[in-house]
Short mmCIF file of C-alpha atoms in Angstrom, two decimals:
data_model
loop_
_atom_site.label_atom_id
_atom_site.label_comp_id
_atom_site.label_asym_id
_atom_site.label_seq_id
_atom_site.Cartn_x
_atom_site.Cartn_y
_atom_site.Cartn_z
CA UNK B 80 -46.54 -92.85 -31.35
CA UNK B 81 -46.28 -89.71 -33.04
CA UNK B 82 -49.46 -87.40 -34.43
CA UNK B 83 -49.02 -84.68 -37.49
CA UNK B 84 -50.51 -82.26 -38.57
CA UNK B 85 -49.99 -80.76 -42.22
CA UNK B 86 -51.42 -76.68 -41.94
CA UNK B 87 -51.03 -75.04 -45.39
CA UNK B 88 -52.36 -72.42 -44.99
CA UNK B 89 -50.18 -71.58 -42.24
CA UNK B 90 -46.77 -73.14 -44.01
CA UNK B 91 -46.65 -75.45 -41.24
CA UNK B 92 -46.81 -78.60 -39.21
CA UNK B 93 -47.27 -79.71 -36.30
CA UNK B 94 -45.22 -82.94 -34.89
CA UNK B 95 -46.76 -84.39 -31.48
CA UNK B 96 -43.86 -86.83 -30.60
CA UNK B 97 -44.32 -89.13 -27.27
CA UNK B 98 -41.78 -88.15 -24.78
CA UNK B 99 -41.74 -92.05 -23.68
CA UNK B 100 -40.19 -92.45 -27.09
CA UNK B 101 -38.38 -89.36 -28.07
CA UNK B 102 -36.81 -88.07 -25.19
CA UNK B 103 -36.49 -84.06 -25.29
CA UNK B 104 -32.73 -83.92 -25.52
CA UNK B 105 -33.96 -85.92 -28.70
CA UNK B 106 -36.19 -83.54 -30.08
CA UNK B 107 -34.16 -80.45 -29.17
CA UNK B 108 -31.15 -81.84 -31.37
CA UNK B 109 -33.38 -82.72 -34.47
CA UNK B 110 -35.00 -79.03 -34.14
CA UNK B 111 -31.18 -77.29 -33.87
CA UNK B 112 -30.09 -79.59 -37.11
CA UNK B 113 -33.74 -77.67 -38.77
CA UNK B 114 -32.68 -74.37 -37.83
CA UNK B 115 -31.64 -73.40 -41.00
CA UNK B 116 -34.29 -74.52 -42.80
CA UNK B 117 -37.24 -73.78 -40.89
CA UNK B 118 -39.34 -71.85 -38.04
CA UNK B 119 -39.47 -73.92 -34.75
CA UNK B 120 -41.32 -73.68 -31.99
CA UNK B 121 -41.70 -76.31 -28.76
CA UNK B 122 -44.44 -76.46 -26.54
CA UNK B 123 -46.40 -79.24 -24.72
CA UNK B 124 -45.40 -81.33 -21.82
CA UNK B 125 -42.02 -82.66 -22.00
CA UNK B 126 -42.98 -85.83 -19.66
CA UNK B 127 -46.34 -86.90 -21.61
CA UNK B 128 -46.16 -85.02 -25.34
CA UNK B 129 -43.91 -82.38 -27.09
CA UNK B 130 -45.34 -80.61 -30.10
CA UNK B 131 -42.93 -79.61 -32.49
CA UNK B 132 -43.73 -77.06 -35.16
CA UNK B 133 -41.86 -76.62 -38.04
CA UNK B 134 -42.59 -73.31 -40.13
CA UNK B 135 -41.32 -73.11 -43.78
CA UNK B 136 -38.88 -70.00 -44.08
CA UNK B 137 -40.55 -69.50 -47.41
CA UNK B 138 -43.48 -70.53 -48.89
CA UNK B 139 -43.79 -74.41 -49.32
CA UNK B 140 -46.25 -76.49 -51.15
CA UNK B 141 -47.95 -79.45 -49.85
CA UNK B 142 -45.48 -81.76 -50.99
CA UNK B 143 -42.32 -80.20 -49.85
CA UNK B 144 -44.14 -79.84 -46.85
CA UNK B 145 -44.47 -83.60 -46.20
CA UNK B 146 -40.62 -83.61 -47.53
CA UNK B 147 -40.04 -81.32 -44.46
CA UNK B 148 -42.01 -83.78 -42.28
CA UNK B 149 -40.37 -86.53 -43.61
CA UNK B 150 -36.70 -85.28 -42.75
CA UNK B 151 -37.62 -84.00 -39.41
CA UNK B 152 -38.84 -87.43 -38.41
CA UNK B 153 -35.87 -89.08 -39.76
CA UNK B 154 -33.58 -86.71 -37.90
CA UNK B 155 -35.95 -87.27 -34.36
CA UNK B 156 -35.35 -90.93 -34.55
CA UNK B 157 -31.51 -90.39 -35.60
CA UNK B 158 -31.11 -88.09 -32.66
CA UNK B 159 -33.28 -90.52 -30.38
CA UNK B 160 -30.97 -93.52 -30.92
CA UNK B 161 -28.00 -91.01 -30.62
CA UNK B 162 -29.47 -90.38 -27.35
CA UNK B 163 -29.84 -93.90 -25.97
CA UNK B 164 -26.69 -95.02 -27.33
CA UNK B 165 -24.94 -91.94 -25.22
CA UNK B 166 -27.15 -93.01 -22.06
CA UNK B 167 -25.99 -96.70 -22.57
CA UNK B 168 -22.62 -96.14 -22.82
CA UNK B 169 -22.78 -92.98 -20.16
CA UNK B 170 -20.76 -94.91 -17.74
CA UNK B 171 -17.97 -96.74 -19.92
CA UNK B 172 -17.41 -93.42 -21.38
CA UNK B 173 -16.98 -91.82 -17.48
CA UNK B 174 -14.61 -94.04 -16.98
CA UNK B 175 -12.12 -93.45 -20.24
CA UNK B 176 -12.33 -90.14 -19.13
CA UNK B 177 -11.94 -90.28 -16.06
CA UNK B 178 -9.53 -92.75 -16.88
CA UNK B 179 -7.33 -90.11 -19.40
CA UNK B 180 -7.33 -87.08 -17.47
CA UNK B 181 -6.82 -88.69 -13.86
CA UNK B 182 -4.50 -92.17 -14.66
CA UNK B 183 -3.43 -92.34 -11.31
CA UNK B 184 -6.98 -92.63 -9.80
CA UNK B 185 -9.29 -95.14 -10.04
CA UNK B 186 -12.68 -93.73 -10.64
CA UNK B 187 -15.14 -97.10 -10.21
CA UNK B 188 -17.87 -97.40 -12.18
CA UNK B 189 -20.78 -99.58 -11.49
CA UNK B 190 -19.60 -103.42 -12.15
CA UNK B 191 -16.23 -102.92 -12.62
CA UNK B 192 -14.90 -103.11 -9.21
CA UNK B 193 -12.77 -105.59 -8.84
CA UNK B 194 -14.31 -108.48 -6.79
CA UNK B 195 -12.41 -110.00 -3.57
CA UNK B 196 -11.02 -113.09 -5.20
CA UNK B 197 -11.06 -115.47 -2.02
CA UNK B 198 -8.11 -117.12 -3.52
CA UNK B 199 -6.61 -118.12 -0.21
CA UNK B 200 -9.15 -120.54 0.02
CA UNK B 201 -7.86 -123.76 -1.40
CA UNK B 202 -11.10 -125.88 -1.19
CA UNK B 203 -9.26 -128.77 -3.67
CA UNK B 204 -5.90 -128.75 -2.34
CA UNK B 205 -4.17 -127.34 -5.48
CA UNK B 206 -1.83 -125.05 -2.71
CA UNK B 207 -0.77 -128.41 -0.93
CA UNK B 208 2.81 -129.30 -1.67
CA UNK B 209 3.51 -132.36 -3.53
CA UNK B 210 6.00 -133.55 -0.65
CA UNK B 211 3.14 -132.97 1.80
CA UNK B 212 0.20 -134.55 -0.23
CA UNK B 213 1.74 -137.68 -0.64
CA UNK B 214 4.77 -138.42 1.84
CA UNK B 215 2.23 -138.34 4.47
CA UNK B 216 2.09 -141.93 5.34
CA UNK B 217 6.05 -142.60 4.08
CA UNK Y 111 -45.32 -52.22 -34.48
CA UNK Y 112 -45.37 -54.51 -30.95
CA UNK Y 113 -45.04 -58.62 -31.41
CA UNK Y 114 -45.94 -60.66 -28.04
CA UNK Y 115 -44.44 -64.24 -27.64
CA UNK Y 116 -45.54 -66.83 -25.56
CA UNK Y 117 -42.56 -69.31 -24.56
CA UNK Y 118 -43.22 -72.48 -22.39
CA UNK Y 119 -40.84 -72.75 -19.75
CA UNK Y 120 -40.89 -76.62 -20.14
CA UNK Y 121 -38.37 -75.93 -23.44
CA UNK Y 122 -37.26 -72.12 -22.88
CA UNK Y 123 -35.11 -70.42 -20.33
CA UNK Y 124 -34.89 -67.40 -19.50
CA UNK Y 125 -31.30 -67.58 -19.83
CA UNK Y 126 -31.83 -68.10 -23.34
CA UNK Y 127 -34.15 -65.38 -23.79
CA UNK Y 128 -31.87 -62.78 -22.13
CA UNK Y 129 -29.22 -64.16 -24.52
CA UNK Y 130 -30.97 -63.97 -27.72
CA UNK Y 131 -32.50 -60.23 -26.21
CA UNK Y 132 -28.96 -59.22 -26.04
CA UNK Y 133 -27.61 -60.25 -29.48
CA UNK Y 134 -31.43 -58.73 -30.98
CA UNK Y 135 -30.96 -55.22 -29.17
CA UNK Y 136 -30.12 -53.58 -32.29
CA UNK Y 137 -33.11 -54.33 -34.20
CA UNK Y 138 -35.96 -53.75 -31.83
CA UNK Y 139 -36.97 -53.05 -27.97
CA UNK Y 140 -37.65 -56.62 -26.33
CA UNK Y 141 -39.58 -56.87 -22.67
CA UNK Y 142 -39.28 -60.50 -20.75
CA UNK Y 143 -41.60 -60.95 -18.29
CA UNK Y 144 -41.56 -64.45 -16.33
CA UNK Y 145 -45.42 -65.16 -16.52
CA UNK Y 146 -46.11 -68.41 -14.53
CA UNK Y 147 -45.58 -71.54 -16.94
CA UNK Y 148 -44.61 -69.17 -20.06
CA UNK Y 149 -42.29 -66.37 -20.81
CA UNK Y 150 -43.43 -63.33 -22.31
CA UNK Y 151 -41.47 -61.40 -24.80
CA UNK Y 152 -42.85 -58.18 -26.22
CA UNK Y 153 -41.04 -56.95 -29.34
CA UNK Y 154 -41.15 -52.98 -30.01
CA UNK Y 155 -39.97 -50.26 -32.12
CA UNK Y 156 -38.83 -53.52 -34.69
CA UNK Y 157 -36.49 -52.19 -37.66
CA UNK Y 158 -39.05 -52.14 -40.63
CA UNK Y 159 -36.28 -54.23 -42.51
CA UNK Y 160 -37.36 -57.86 -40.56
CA UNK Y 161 -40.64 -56.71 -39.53
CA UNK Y 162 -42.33 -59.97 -40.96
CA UNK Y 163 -39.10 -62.42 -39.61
CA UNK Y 164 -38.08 -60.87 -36.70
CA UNK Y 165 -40.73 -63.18 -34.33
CA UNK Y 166 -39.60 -66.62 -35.81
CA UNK Y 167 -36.25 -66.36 -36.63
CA UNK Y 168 -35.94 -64.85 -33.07
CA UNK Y 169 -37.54 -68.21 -31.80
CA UNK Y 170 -35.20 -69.72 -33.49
CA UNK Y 171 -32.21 -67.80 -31.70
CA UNK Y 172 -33.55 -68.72 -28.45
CA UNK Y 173 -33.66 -72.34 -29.49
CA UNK Y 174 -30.44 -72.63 -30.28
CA UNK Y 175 -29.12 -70.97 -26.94
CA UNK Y 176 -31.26 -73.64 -25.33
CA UNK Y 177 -29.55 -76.24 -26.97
CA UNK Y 178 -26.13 -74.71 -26.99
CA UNK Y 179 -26.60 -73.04 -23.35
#
């Protein structure tokens, strides 16, 4: 859930994003991508709510207000899936690298270790020779 | 003319700040004081040039040393 406040008399608005939703690595990648085009400023609490506000570098009417609004929220949910897709894949991409630099290694990663086949257990006697399954009682 | 910013330390560093203090110096006097949950910048002697920017588009060089730092 996310709260906003358009302030024109100030040239500015204020974006209260949930940090449950838009993580701050999140926000702080949608603000650098609005450097150039506006005034930003961070505050809140970066566990419960971060307030974002965006300051027009020149004066901006109503409507290109909510235009700036409507980018900036479009950018904070392009950065927030950026963001979960990095943390999802976090491990995999460890690995490559890991992987690349170091081929000789063998970093492990969480469920990729190679599992203890028991394959000297034989529990339908596929090992048993052919001689020895059935010249028993010749 | 002196500015004062307020800076939560929740998004700002004082990394950051020193940073952005150090590629400012030229165009005004800048004061960080580490002032429980905030840092406090105070801006003097400011080049009459950026007088009106020099607050926000300094925020916005700190920002970006956060994000790049």
């Amino acid at each position: 859930m996310k709260k906003i406040k358009i302030d024109k008399t100030k040239n500015q608005i204020i974006v209260t994003a949930d940090s449950r939703l838009y993580p701050l690595e999140a926000v702080y990648g949608a603000a650098y991508v609005f450097l150039d085009r506006a005034y930003l400023r961070l505050d809140g609490n970066p566990k419960k709510e971060i307030l974002v506000i965006l300051k027009g570098k020149k004066e901006l009417t109503e409507k290109q207000l909510g235009k700036l609004r409507d980018e900036f929220l479009n950018e904070l949910l392009n950065y927030g899936l950026r963001y979960k897709i990095s943390e999802s894949n976090k491990k995999i991409r460890e690995y490559v690298v890991g992987k690349a630099l170091f081929p000789t290694m063998s970093p492990e990663i969480e469920g990729t270790e190679e599992k203890d086949e028991d394959w000297q257990k034989d529990d339908l006697g596929i090992a048993v020779p052919w001689e020895e399954k059935y010249n028993k009682g010749k | 003319m002196t500015k004062t910013i307020e800076l939560n330390k929740n998004f700002y560093n004082l990394e950051a700040v020193k940073r952005a203090t150090k590629a400012y110096k030229e165009l005004a006097g800048f004061s960080v004081k580490d002032v429980g949950s905030k840092i406090k910048i105070t801006i003097k002697n400011i080049d009459e040039d950026i007088e009106d920017v020099i607050e926000d588009e300094f925020c916005n060089y700190i920002l970006s040393e956060v994000k790049n730092g």
